[in-house]
Coordinates of C-alpha atoms and ligand atoms in Angstrom, one line a residue:
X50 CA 123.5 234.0 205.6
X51 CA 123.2 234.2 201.8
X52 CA 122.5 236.5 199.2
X53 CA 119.3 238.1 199.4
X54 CA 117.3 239.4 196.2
X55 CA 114.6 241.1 196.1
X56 CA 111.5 240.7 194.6
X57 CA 108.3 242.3 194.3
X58 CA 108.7 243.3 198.1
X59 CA 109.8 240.6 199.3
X60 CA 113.7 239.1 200.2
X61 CA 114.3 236.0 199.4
X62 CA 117.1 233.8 200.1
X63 CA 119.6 233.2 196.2
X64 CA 118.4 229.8 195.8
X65 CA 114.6 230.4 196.0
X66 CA 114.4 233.5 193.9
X67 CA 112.9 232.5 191.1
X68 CA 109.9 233.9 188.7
X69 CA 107.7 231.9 186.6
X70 CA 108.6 230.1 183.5
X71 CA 105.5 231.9 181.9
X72 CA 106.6 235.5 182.7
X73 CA 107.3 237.5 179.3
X74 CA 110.6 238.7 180.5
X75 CA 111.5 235.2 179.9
X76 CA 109.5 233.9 177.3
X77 CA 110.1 237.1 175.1
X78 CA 112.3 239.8 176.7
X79 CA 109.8 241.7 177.3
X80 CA 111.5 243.9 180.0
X81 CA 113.9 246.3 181.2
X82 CA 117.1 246.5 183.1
X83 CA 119.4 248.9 184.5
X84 CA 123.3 248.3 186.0
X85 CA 124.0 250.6 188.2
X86 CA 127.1 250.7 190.8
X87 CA 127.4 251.6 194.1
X88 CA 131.2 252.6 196.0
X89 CA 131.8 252.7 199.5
X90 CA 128.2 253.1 200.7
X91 CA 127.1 255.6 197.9
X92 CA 125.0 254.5 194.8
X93 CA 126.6 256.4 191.7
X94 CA 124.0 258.3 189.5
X95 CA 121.1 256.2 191.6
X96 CA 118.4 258.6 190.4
X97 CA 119.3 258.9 186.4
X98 CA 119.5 255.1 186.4
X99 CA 116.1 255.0 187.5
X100 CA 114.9 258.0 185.4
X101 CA 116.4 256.0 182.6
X102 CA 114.5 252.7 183.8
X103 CA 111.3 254.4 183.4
X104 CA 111.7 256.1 180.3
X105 CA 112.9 252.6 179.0
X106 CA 109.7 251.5 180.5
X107 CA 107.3 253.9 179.1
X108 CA 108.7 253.2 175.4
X109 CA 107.3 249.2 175.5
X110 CA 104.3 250.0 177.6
X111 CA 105.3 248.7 180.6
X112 CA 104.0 250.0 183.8
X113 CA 106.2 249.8 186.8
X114 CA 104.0 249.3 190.0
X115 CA 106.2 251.4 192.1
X116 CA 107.2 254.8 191.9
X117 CA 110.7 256.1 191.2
X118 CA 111.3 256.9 194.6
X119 CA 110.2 253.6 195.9
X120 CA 112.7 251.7 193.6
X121 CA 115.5 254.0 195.0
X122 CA 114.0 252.5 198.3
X123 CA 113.9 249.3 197.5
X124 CA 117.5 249.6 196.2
X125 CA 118.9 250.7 198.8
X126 CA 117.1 248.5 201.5
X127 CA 118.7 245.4 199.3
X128 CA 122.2 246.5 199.6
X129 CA 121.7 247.0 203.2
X130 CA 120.1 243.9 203.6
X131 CA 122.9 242.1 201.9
X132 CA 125.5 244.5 204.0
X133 CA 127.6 245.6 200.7
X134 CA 129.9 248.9 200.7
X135 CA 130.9 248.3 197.1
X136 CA 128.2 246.4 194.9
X137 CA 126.9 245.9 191.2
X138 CA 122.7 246.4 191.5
X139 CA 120.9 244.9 188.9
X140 CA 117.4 246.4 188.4
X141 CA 114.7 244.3 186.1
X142 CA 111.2 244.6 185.8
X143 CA 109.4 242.4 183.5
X144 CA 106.4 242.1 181.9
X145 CA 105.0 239.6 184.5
X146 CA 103.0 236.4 184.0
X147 CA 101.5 235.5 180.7
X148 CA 100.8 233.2 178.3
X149 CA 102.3 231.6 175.7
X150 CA 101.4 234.5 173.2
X151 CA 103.0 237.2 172.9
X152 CA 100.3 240.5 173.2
X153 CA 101.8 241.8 176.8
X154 CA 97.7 242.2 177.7
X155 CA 97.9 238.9 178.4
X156 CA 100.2 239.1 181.1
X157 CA 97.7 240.3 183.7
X158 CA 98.8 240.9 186.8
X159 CA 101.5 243.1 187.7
X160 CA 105.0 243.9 186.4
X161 CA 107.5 241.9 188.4
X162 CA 110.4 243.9 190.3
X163 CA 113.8 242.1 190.6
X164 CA 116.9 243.9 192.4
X165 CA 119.8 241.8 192.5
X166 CA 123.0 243.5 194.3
X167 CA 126.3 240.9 193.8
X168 CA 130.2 241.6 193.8
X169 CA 131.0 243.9 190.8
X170 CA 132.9 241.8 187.8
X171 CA 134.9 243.6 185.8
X172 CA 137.9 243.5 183.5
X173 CA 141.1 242.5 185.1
X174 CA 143.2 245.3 186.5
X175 CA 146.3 244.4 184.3
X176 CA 144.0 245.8 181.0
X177 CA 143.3 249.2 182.6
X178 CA 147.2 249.4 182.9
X179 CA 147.6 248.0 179.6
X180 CA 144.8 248.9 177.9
X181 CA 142.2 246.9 175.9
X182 CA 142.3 245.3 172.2
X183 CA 139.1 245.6 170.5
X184 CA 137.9 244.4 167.5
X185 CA 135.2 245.7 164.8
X186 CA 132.3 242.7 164.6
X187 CA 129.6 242.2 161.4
X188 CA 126.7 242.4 164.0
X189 CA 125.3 245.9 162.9
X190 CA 123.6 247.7 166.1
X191 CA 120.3 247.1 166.0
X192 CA 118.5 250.6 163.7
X193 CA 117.2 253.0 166.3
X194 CA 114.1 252.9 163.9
X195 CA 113.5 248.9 164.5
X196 CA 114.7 248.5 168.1
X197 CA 116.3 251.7 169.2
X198 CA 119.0 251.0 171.6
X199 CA 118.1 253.7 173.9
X200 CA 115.6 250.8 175.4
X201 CA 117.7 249.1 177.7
X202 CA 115.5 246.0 177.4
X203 CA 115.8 242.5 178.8
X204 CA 116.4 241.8 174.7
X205 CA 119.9 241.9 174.7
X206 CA 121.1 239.5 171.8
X207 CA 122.2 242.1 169.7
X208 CA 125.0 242.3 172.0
X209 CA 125.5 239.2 172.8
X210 CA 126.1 238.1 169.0
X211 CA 128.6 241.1 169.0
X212 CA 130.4 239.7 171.8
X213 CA 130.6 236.3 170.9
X214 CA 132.0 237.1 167.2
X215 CA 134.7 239.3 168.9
X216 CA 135.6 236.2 172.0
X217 CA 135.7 233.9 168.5
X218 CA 138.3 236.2 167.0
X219 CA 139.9 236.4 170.0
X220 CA 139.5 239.7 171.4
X221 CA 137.5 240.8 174.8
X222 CA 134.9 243.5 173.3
X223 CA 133.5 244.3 170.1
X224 CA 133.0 247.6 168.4
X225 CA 130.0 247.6 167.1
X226 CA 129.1 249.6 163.8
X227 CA 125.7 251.1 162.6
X228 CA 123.9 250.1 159.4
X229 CA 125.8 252.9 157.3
X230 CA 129.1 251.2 158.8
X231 CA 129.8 254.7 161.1
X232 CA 130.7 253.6 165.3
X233 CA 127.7 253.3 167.5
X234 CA 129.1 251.5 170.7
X235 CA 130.9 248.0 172.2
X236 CA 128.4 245.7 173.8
X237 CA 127.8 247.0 177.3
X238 CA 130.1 250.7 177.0
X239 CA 130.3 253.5 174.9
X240 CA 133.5 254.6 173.0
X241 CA 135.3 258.1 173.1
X242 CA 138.6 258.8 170.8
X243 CA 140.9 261.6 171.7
X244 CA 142.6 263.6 168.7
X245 CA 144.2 267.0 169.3
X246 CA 143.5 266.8 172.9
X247 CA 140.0 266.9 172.1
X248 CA 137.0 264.1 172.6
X249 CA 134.6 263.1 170.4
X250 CA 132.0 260.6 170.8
X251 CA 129.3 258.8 168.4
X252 CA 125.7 260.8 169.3
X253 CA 122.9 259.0 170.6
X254 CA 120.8 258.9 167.7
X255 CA 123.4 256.7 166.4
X256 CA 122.5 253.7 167.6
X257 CA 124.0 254.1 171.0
X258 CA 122.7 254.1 174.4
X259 CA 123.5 257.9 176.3
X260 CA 125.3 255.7 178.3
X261 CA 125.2 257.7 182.5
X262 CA 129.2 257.0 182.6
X263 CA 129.1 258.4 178.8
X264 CA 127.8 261.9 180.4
X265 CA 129.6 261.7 183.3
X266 CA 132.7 262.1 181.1
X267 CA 131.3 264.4 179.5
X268 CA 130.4 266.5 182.8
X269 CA 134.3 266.0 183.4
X270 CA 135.5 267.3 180.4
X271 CA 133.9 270.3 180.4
X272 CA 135.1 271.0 184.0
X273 CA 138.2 270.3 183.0
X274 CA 137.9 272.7 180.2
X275 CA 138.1 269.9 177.3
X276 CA 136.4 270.6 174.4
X277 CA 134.1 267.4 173.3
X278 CA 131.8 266.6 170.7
X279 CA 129.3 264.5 170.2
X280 CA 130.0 263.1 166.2
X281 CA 129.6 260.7 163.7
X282 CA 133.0 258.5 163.8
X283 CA 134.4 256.3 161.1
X284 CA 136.6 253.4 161.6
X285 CA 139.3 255.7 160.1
X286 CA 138.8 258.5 162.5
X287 CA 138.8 255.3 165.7
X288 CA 142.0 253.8 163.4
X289 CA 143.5 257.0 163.3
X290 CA 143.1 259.2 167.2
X291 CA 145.5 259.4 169.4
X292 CA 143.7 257.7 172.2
X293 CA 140.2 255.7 173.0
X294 CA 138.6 254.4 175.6
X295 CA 135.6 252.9 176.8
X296 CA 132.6 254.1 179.3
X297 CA 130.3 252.0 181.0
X298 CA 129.1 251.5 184.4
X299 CA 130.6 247.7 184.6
X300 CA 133.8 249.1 183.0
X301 CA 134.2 252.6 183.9
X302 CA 136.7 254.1 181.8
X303 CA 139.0 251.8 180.1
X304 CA 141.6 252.9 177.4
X305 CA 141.9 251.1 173.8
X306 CA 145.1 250.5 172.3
X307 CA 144.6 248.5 169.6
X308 CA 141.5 248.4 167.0
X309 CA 141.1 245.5 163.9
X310 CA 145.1 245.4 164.7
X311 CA 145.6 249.2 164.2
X312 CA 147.8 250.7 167.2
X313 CA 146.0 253.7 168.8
X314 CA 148.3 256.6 168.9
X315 CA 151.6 255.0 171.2
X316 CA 150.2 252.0 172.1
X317 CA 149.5 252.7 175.4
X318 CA 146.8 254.7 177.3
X319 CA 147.0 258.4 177.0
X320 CA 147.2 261.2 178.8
X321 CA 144.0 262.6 178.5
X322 CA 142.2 258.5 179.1
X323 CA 144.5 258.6 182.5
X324 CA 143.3 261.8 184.1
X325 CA 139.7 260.7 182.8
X326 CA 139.7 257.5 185.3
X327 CA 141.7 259.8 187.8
X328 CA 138.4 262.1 188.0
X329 CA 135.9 259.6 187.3
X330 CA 137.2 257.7 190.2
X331 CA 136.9 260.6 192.5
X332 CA 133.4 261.2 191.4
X333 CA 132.1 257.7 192.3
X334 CA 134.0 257.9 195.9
X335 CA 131.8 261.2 196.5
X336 CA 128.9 261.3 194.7
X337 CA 125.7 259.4 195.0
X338 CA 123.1 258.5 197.2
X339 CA 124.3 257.1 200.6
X340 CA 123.5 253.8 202.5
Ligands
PXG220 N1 126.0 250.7 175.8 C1 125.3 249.6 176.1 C2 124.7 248.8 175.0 C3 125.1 249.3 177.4 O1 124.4 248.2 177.7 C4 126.4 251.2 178.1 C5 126.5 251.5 176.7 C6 127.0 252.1 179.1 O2 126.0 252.8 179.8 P1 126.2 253.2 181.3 O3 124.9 254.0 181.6 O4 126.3 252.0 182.1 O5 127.4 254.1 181.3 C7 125.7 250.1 178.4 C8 125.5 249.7 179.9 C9 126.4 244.1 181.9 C10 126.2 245.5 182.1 O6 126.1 243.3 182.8 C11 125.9 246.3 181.0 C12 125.7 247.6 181.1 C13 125.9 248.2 182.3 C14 126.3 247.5 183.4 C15 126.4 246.1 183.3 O7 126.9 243.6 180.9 N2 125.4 248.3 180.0

């Protein structure tokens, strides 16, 4: 038996779940998405995925047919359909079936809900060890004011120009810059530098998703009695901490150690970045909602 996704209610088998070639999602981006993660039968931070799903969803208009707590339903009935302990869950819904036109009142019947659960992909296990290289990309995130990137929409090209210029150069993730050239985010994580034992990460209404690993850390921190601010960063300050690192829910936490060929403080991941993944990976094997 094969992958099963779910759509609008319904299971269907990989190879026959498909949506049609006029639905917006496809023809424009009109949508949303979530990633969310699940660990040994418990869905990390299920319900502010979804809360964050909706309020994407209520920015562009889009009215999901199902209430939160029947997504968090449907979720979890497709990872125990599909029998997974440890899963990546992809939530879409889309605009639905339109034509070719762009006014969304066109599309007239309902939204159309995808969940797709699948093995997680992540970076290999040598870079957490080793830590990542990153590079600085001339993609600007897109203005908060024009498309702000707190809509996690099905429009993701932004990124995807980001990431391609830093594979070009070489490099596995891209840091991506706001329009006054200050650090907004990488392509699917947040960034964090450490400098005098302290954290400090670019605030949301810098062109950066509040990323749920993001406040997670942040959560940690403070239990751990870490002071952390939320702050404008220039390259300068990034070229120039003692240790970075990345947040997403695909990625987790995983330390820099080099950025546009500047070594972050040793070279290697820090102290603070360690005992960061150490808590954050406790968290995810006893929090969440269980299956
Ligand atoms: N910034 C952006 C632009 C993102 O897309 C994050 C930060 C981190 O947010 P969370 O809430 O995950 O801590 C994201 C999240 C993928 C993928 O398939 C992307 C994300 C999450 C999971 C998978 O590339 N983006």
């Amino acid at each position: 038996m094969g992958l099963k996704v779910y759509i609008n209610g319904k299971f269907y088998e990989k190879k026959d779940a498909k949506v049609s070639v006029f639905d917006h999602g496809l023809l424009y981006g009109d949508g949303v998405f979530e990633g969310i993660r699940s660990y040994n039968r418990l869905v990390f931070k299920l319900k502010e995925h979804i809360e964050r799903l909706f309020e994407s969803a209520h920015t562009i208009m889009l009215e999901i047919p199902l209430t939160p707590e029947q997504i968090i339903k449907a979720v979890v009935s497709t990872l125990k359909i599909n029998g997974f302990k440890d899963a990546y869950i992809r939530v879409v819904v889309t605009r639905g079936e339109g034509d070719l036109g762009l006014d969304p009142r066109k599309c007239k019947g309902k939204a159309c809900v995808i969940i797709i659960t699948d093995r997680i992909v992540f970076y290999p296990e040598r870079l957490y060890k080793e830590g990542l290289q990153v590079v600085t990309v001339p993609t600007v995130r897109n203005l908060p004011e024009a498309l702000n990137p707190q809509i996690k929409s099905l429009n993701y090209l932004n990124n995807i120009l980001a990431k391609i210029e830093a594979v070009n150069s070489g490099f596995e993730e891209a840091i991506m810059l706001d329009s006054l050239g200050y650090v907004a985010e990488c392509t699917g994580d947040n960034i964090f530098i450490v400098k005098r034992g302290e954290l400090y990460t670019p605030p949301q209404c810098m062109g950066t998703l509040r990323g749920i690993t993001r406040d997670t850390v942040l959560e940690i921190a403070k239990s751990k009695r870490i002071a952390a601010h939320e702050h404008v960063l220039t390259r300068h300050e990034l070229y120039n901490s003692s240790e970075a690192f990345l947040t997403g829910t695909a990625a987790e936490i995983i330390p820099v150690v080099k950025v546009d060929g500047r070594l972050i403080g040793s070279g290697r991941p820090g102290k603070t970045t360690l005992m960061l993944m150490k808590e954050f990976s406790k968290v995810t094997k006893t929090e969440g909602v269980r299956y």
